[in-house]
Amino acid sequence: MSIGDIDLALSLGGLVAGLMVGLTGMGGAALVTPMLVLLFGVSPAAAVSSDVVAAAVMKPVGALVHIRAHTVHWGLVGWLSAGSIPGVILGSVAFGRVLTTDEASETIRTWIGYVLLLALAAMLAKVWVGRRASGIRAVHQPQGTDMPVKVVPTVLLGLGVGLLVGLTSVGSGSLVVTTMLLLYPLLRPSILVGTDLTQAVPMLFTGAIAHAGFGDISIAVVVSLLIGQIPGIWVGARMSSRYDGHALRWLLMVVLAATALKLLGVSTLIAGMIAVVGVITVTVMYIRERVHAAA
């Protein structure tokens, strides 16, 4: 790959995605993969495989911070990985088989659309689940890295997430965080985040290797993404200490809804109208919050 193969526009898109993830802790593949397909014309197969590889490079950076801070529940990481590693292998094998069919691009595009809707549902559910967990922690003592593990549901969660990541690269963070909040409401938020980041590392490494064999990796896309994502996530994480990202989370959900519908064949006009109405609604919500806070 030469310097000329690096797409600066794609790096800028990676920068925006990195900022969003750093600020809100949400997005990741749910934002990057459809961006590659819809905005940059990358084939769905190359978008999925390339994003899995880029994420495998990025996740250890965040995980290392939490490992050093001792905010990782290694028991949960182990049991989630017991499901996610075979899951991502199975998903990657199925992905590779689809690549041999004539309808590969349309099939993968549809998969991404449906998994985006699932990720969106998980993000919406996280609002209620997070409030429920906060209420429980207000009554009971929050627990840390020694919390007992519910083995069977944890392994099944890992298996399901691994399958989705192998098939579409989407679903890791949003689904894991929401489900873990349901299973372990007393788990301290910092440990929840650290465990989520760390459990994704072995799954994504395995997925990257599997996609190297079965998928369609574009090194130019991976490098272009990382050039933007690495500084974007770092800057976003720094900014997150001064901004909670609440409005951006809702904005991200609006973008995911419009993007999922577009991938599933809804007209650009309808998807655009949904995006515009959603952005206006989020803007009004943000202004009302600021006015209320100032009062």
Tab-separated table of C-alpha atoms in Angstrom:
chain	number	residue	atom	x	y	z
A	1	MET	CA	0.000	0.000	0.000
A	2	SER	CA	1.340	3.448	-0.947
A	3	ILE	CA	0.723	6.871	0.605
A	4	GLY	CA	-1.546	7.635	-2.318
A	5	ASP	CA	-3.874	4.824	-1.257
A	6	ILE	CA	-4.755	6.648	1.971
A	7	ASP	CA	-8.154	8.331	1.647
A	8	LEU	CA	-8.090	11.594	3.597
A	9	ALA	CA	-11.884	11.912	3.436
A	10	LEU	CA	-12.168	8.449	4.980
A	11	SER	CA	-9.657	9.468	7.667
A	12	LEU	CA	-11.846	12.493	8.408
A	13	GLY	CA	-14.843	10.173	8.716
A	14	GLY	CA	-12.802	8.017	11.089
A	15	LEU	CA	-11.948	11.132	13.088
A	16	VAL	CA	-15.652	12.021	13.471
A	17	ALA	CA	-16.495	8.447	14.445
A	18	GLY	CA	-13.614	8.378	16.917
A	19	LEU	CA	-14.757	11.626	18.509
A	20	MET	CA	-18.286	10.237	18.872
A	21	VAL	CA	-17.068	7.026	20.488
A	22	GLY	CA	-14.675	8.886	22.779
A	23	LEU	CA	-17.383	11.308	23.885
A	24	THR	CA	-20.255	8.870	24.318
A	25	GLY	CA	-18.780	5.377	24.555
A	26	MET	CA	-21.230	4.383	21.808
A	27	GLY	CA	-21.062	3.995	18.063
A	28	GLY	CA	-17.973	2.058	17.037
A	29	ALA	CA	-18.784	-0.366	14.239
A	30	ALA	CA	-22.440	0.701	14.341
A	31	LEU	CA	-21.273	4.055	12.978
A	32	VAL	CA	-18.185	3.125	10.962
A	33	THR	CA	-19.429	0.142	8.930
A	34	PRO	CA	-22.524	1.841	7.437
A	35	MET	CA	-20.442	5.003	6.905
A	36	LEU	CA	-18.027	2.994	4.765
A	37	VAL	CA	-20.881	1.514	2.714
A	38	LEU	CA	-23.153	4.531	2.265
A	39	LEU	CA	-20.752	7.493	2.220
A	40	PHE	CA	-17.562	6.036	0.780
A	41	GLY	CA	-18.893	3.341	-1.535
A	42	VAL	CA	-16.884	0.539	0.093
A	43	SER	CA	-18.394	-2.869	-0.626
A	44	PRO	CA	-20.328	-4.292	2.353
A	45	ALA	CA	-17.923	-7.250	2.523
A	46	ALA	CA	-14.807	-5.056	2.651
A	47	ALA	CA	-16.504	-2.662	5.095
A	48	VAL	CA	-17.242	-5.429	7.597
A	49	SER	CA	-13.841	-7.153	7.371
A	50	SER	CA	-11.857	-3.911	7.419
A	51	ASP	CA	-13.771	-2.540	10.405
A	52	VAL	CA	-13.187	-5.749	12.386
A	53	VAL	CA	-9.436	-5.378	11.799
A	54	ALA	CA	-9.420	-1.644	12.646
A	55	ALA	CA	-11.385	-2.316	15.856
A	56	ALA	CA	-8.914	-5.050	16.813
A	57	VAL	CA	-6.181	-2.399	16.713
A	58	MET	CA	-8.217	0.241	18.574
A	59	LYS	CA	-9.837	-1.680	21.432
A	60	PRO	CA	-6.619	-2.632	23.257
A	61	VAL	CA	-5.804	1.064	23.697
A	62	GLY	CA	-8.933	1.682	25.765
A	63	ALA	CA	-8.672	-1.685	27.491
A	64	LEU	CA	-5.117	-0.958	28.660
A	65	VAL	CA	-6.264	2.192	30.443
A	66	HIS	CA	-8.833	0.216	32.431
A	67	ILE	CA	-6.453	-2.666	33.125
A	68	ARG	CA	-3.995	-0.215	34.673
A	69	ALA	CA	-6.826	1.331	36.706
A	70	HIS	CA	-7.897	-2.144	37.923
A	71	THR	CA	-11.430	-1.613	36.578
A	72	VAL	CA	-11.724	-4.945	34.733
A	73	HIS	CA	-13.706	-7.947	35.993
A	74	TRP	CA	-11.501	-10.745	34.666
A	75	GLY	CA	-14.035	-13.451	35.491
A	76	LEU	CA	-16.606	-11.782	33.249
A	77	VAL	CA	-13.977	-11.250	30.546
A	78	GLY	CA	-13.114	-14.956	30.646
A	79	TRP	CA	-16.674	-16.257	30.436
A	80	LEU	CA	-17.742	-13.716	27.808
A	81	SER	CA	-14.705	-14.748	25.747
A	82	ALA	CA	-15.636	-18.413	26.169
A	83	GLY	CA	-18.727	-17.606	24.118
A	84	SER	CA	-17.551	-14.757	21.896
A	85	ILE	CA	-14.412	-16.416	20.490
A	86	PRO	CA	-16.195	-19.474	19.028
A	87	GLY	CA	-19.106	-17.168	18.130
A	88	VAL	CA	-16.968	-14.795	16.067
A	89	ILE	CA	-15.313	-17.765	14.324
A	90	LEU	CA	-18.705	-19.219	13.379
A	91	GLY	CA	-19.932	-15.808	12.239
A	92	SER	CA	-16.804	-15.238	10.155
A	93	VAL	CA	-17.102	-18.654	8.512
A	94	ALA	CA	-20.752	-17.944	7.630
A	95	PHE	CA	-19.664	-14.514	6.333
A	96	GLY	CA	-17.031	-16.161	4.121
A	97	ARG	CA	-19.561	-18.589	2.685
A	98	VAL	CA	-21.929	-15.780	1.787
A	99	LEU	CA	-19.096	-14.082	-0.122
A	100	THR	CA	-19.158	-16.955	-2.614
A	101	THR	CA	-22.785	-16.257	-3.580
A	102	ASP	CA	-24.016	-13.876	-6.282
A	103	GLU	CA	-26.115	-11.903	-3.776
A	104	ALA	CA	-23.278	-11.420	-1.282
A	105	SER	CA	-23.303	-7.609	-1.218
A	106	GLU	CA	-27.067	-7.341	-0.831
A	107	THR	CA	-27.188	-10.065	1.826
A	108	ILE	CA	-24.432	-8.487	3.946
A	109	ARG	CA	-25.977	-5.037	3.492
A	110	THR	CA	-29.293	-6.392	4.806
A	111	TRP	CA	-27.578	-8.090	7.743
A	112	ILE	CA	-25.926	-4.813	8.701
A	113	GLY	CA	-29.280	-2.999	8.505
A	114	TYR	CA	-31.053	-5.435	10.815
A	115	VAL	CA	-28.182	-5.592	13.324
A	116	LEU	CA	-28.110	-1.770	13.392
A	117	LEU	CA	-31.786	-1.825	14.375
A	118	LEU	CA	-30.935	-4.362	17.096
A	119	ALA	CA	-28.075	-2.139	18.319
A	120	LEU	CA	-30.424	0.854	18.289
A	121	ALA	CA	-32.962	-1.073	20.372
A	122	ALA	CA	-30.191	-1.944	22.834
A	123	MET	CA	-29.159	1.714	23.085
A	124	LEU	CA	-32.740	2.755	23.762
A	125	ALA	CA	-33.141	-0.034	26.320
A	126	LYS	CA	-29.925	1.078	28.013
A	127	VAL	CA	-31.622	4.344	29.007
A	128	TRP	CA	-34.205	2.451	31.090
A	129	VAL	CA	-31.817	-0.300	32.196
A	130	GLY	CA	-29.251	2.283	33.311
A	131	ARG	CA	-31.819	4.097	35.445
A	132	ARG	CA	-32.929	0.799	36.966
A	133	ALA	CA	-29.330	-0.140	37.776
A	134	SER	CA	-28.701	3.290	39.324
A	135	GLY	CA	-31.749	2.834	41.542
A	136	ILE	CA	-30.565	-0.592	42.675
A	137	ARG	CA	-27.053	0.715	43.410
A	138	ALA	CA	-28.586	3.524	45.483
A	139	VAL	CA	-30.153	0.908	47.782
A	140	HIS	CA	-27.514	-1.828	47.717
A	141	GLN	CA	-23.740	-1.630	47.915
A	142	PRO	CA	-22.190	-1.495	44.392
A	143	GLN	CA	-19.908	-4.433	43.671
A	144	GLY	CA	-16.519	-4.573	42.018
A	145	THR	CA	-14.194	-7.038	40.328
A	146	ASP	CA	-15.017	-9.837	42.779
A	147	MET	CA	-18.717	-10.017	41.848
A	148	PRO	CA	-19.858	-13.648	41.216
A	149	VAL	CA	-20.413	-14.518	37.548
A	150	LYS	CA	-23.672	-15.934	36.165
A	151	VAL	CA	-21.893	-18.352	33.871
A	152	VAL	CA	-24.575	-19.632	31.480
A	153	PRO	CA	-26.213	-16.297	30.511
A	154	THR	CA	-22.769	-14.652	30.301
A	155	VAL	CA	-21.416	-17.288	27.903
A	156	LEU	CA	-24.602	-17.108	25.815
A	157	LEU	CA	-24.273	-13.325	25.643
A	158	GLY	CA	-20.700	-13.704	24.412
A	159	LEU	CA	-21.743	-16.300	21.840
A	160	GLY	CA	-24.520	-14.112	20.428
A	161	VAL	CA	-22.366	-10.997	20.258
A	162	GLY	CA	-19.496	-12.944	18.661
A	163	LEU	CA	-21.811	-14.254	15.937
A	164	LEU	CA	-23.069	-10.748	15.139
A	165	VAL	CA	-19.566	-9.276	15.061
A	166	GLY	CA	-18.339	-12.051	12.775
A	167	LEU	CA	-21.258	-11.465	10.406
A	168	THR	CA	-21.490	-7.659	10.439
A	169	SER	CA	-18.766	-6.191	12.757
A	170	VAL	CA	-21.660	-4.450	14.587
A	171	GLY	CA	-23.127	-5.071	18.023
A	172	SER	CA	-20.270	-5.569	20.462
A	173	GLY	CA	-20.468	-2.549	22.774
A	174	SER	CA	-24.176	-1.661	22.720
A	175	LEU	CA	-25.469	-5.209	23.246
A	176	VAL	CA	-22.878	-6.214	25.850
A	177	VAL	CA	-23.290	-3.107	28.005
A	178	THR	CA	-27.096	-3.232	28.053
A	179	THR	CA	-27.263	-6.962	28.789
A	180	MET	CA	-24.577	-6.757	31.468
A	181	LEU	CA	-26.509	-3.948	33.152
A	182	LEU	CA	-29.506	-6.302	33.287
A	183	LEU	CA	-27.474	-9.260	34.560
A	184	TYR	CA	-25.219	-7.291	36.923
A	185	PRO	CA	-26.973	-4.069	37.998
A	186	LEU	CA	-24.698	-3.723	41.055
A	187	LEU	CA	-21.531	-3.692	38.938
A	188	ARG	CA	-19.812	-0.314	39.228
A	189	PRO	CA	-20.059	1.712	35.967
A	190	SER	CA	-16.280	2.065	35.566
A	191	ILE	CA	-15.869	-1.716	35.829
A	192	LEU	CA	-18.738	-2.234	33.378
A	193	VAL	CA	-16.982	-0.071	30.778
A	194	GLY	CA	-13.549	-1.555	31.451
A	195	THR	CA	-14.862	-5.105	31.254
A	196	ASP	CA	-16.734	-4.379	28.016
A	197	LEU	CA	-13.622	-2.922	26.351
A	198	THR	CA	-11.366	-5.728	27.550
A	199	GLN	CA	-13.687	-8.605	26.637
A	200	ALA	CA	-13.845	-7.279	23.073
A	201	VAL	CA	-10.071	-7.586	22.560
A	202	PRO	CA	-9.705	-11.394	22.235
A	203	MET	CA	-12.954	-11.575	20.232
A	204	LEU	CA	-11.799	-8.911	17.768
A	205	PHE	CA	-8.295	-10.376	17.447
A	206	THR	CA	-9.869	-13.725	16.637
A	207	GLY	CA	-12.330	-12.058	14.264
A	208	ALA	CA	-9.531	-10.177	12.500
A	209	ILE	CA	-7.627	-13.423	11.923
A	210	ALA	CA	-10.785	-15.177	10.755
A	211	HIS	CA	-11.686	-12.351	8.377
A	212	ALA	CA	-8.136	-12.416	7.006
A	213	GLY	CA	-8.881	-15.974	5.927
A	214	PHE	CA	-12.566	-15.793	5.046
A	215	GLY	CA	-13.302	-12.092	4.525
A	216	ASP	CA	-12.349	-9.218	2.253
A	217	ILE	CA	-9.948	-6.873	4.081
A	218	SER	CA	-8.861	-3.591	2.480
A	219	ILE	CA	-5.582	-2.477	4.059
A	220	ALA	CA	-6.031	1.029	2.613
A	221	VAL	CA	-9.428	1.343	4.322
A	222	VAL	CA	-8.039	0.031	7.644
A	223	VAL	CA	-5.096	2.459	7.649
A	224	SER	CA	-7.239	5.418	6.529
A	225	LEU	CA	-9.726	4.705	9.329
A	226	LEU	CA	-7.063	4.370	12.005
A	227	ILE	CA	-5.382	7.641	10.992
A	228	GLY	CA	-8.625	9.400	11.975
A	229	GLN	CA	-9.906	7.124	14.725
A	230	ILE	CA	-6.803	7.090	16.935
A	231	PRO	CA	-6.633	10.870	17.517
A	232	GLY	CA	-10.446	11.117	17.431
A	233	ILE	CA	-10.961	8.666	20.272
A	234	TRP	CA	-8.145	10.231	22.305
A	235	VAL	CA	-9.549	13.768	21.917
A	236	GLY	CA	-13.123	12.589	22.517
A	237	ALA	CA	-12.117	10.754	25.686
A	238	ARG	CA	-10.367	13.891	26.954
A	239	MET	CA	-13.449	16.004	26.181
A	240	SER	CA	-15.763	13.491	27.875
A	241	SER	CA	-14.498	14.604	31.286
A	242	ARG	CA	-16.137	17.989	30.632
A	243	TYR	CA	-19.179	16.865	28.615
A	244	ASP	CA	-21.391	13.870	29.382
A	245	GLY	CA	-22.344	13.283	25.725
A	246	HIS	CA	-26.062	12.961	26.531
A	247	ALA	CA	-27.351	14.871	23.489
A	248	LEU	CA	-24.815	13.194	21.212
A	249	ARG	CA	-26.065	9.761	22.282
A	250	TRP	CA	-29.562	10.652	21.107
A	251	LEU	CA	-28.142	12.149	17.912
A	252	LEU	CA	-26.243	8.926	17.276
A	253	MET	CA	-29.460	6.933	17.696
A	254	VAL	CA	-31.172	9.138	15.109
A	255	VAL	CA	-28.316	8.609	12.663
A	256	LEU	CA	-28.383	4.835	13.229
A	257	ALA	CA	-32.145	4.678	12.670
A	258	ALA	CA	-31.948	6.550	9.357
A	259	THR	CA	-28.886	4.556	8.276
A	260	ALA	CA	-30.449	1.185	9.084
A	261	LEU	CA	-33.573	2.020	7.099
A	262	LYS	CA	-31.479	3.165	4.134
A	263	LEU	CA	-29.490	-0.084	4.186
A	264	LEU	CA	-32.769	-2.041	4.260
A	265	GLY	CA	-34.001	-0.337	1.101
A	266	VAL	CA	-36.073	2.584	2.384
A	267	SER	CA	-35.917	5.571	0.022
A	268	THR	CA	-33.351	8.303	0.615
A	269	LEU	CA	-36.186	10.839	0.989
A	270	ILE	CA	-37.852	8.964	3.858
A	271	ALA	CA	-34.555	8.161	5.590
A	272	GLY	CA	-33.510	11.797	5.217
A	273	MET	CA	-36.799	13.069	6.630
A	274	ILE	CA	-36.414	10.792	9.651
A	275	ALA	CA	-32.885	12.099	10.168
A	276	VAL	CA	-33.954	15.752	9.882
A	277	VAL	CA	-36.909	15.353	12.261
A	278	GLY	CA	-34.695	13.455	14.695
A	279	VAL	CA	-31.938	16.077	14.628
A	280	ILE	CA	-34.468	18.868	15.207
A	281	THR	CA	-35.989	16.931	18.113
A	282	VAL	CA	-32.601	16.286	19.715
A	283	THR	CA	-31.649	19.949	19.270
A	284	VAL	CA	-34.851	21.093	20.985
A	285	MET	CA	-34.224	18.600	23.820
A	286	TYR	CA	-30.690	19.926	24.256
A	287	ILE	CA	-31.803	23.575	24.301
A	288	ARG	CA	-34.521	22.804	26.859
A	289	GLU	CA	-31.986	21.001	29.058
A	290	ARG	CA	-29.594	23.974	28.884
A	291	VAL	CA	-32.373	26.455	29.675
A	292	HIS	CA	-33.567	24.295	32.590
A	293	ALA	CA	-30.002	23.945	33.905
A	294	ALA	CA	-29.427	27.693	33.664
A	295	ALA	CA	-32.672	28.388	35.535
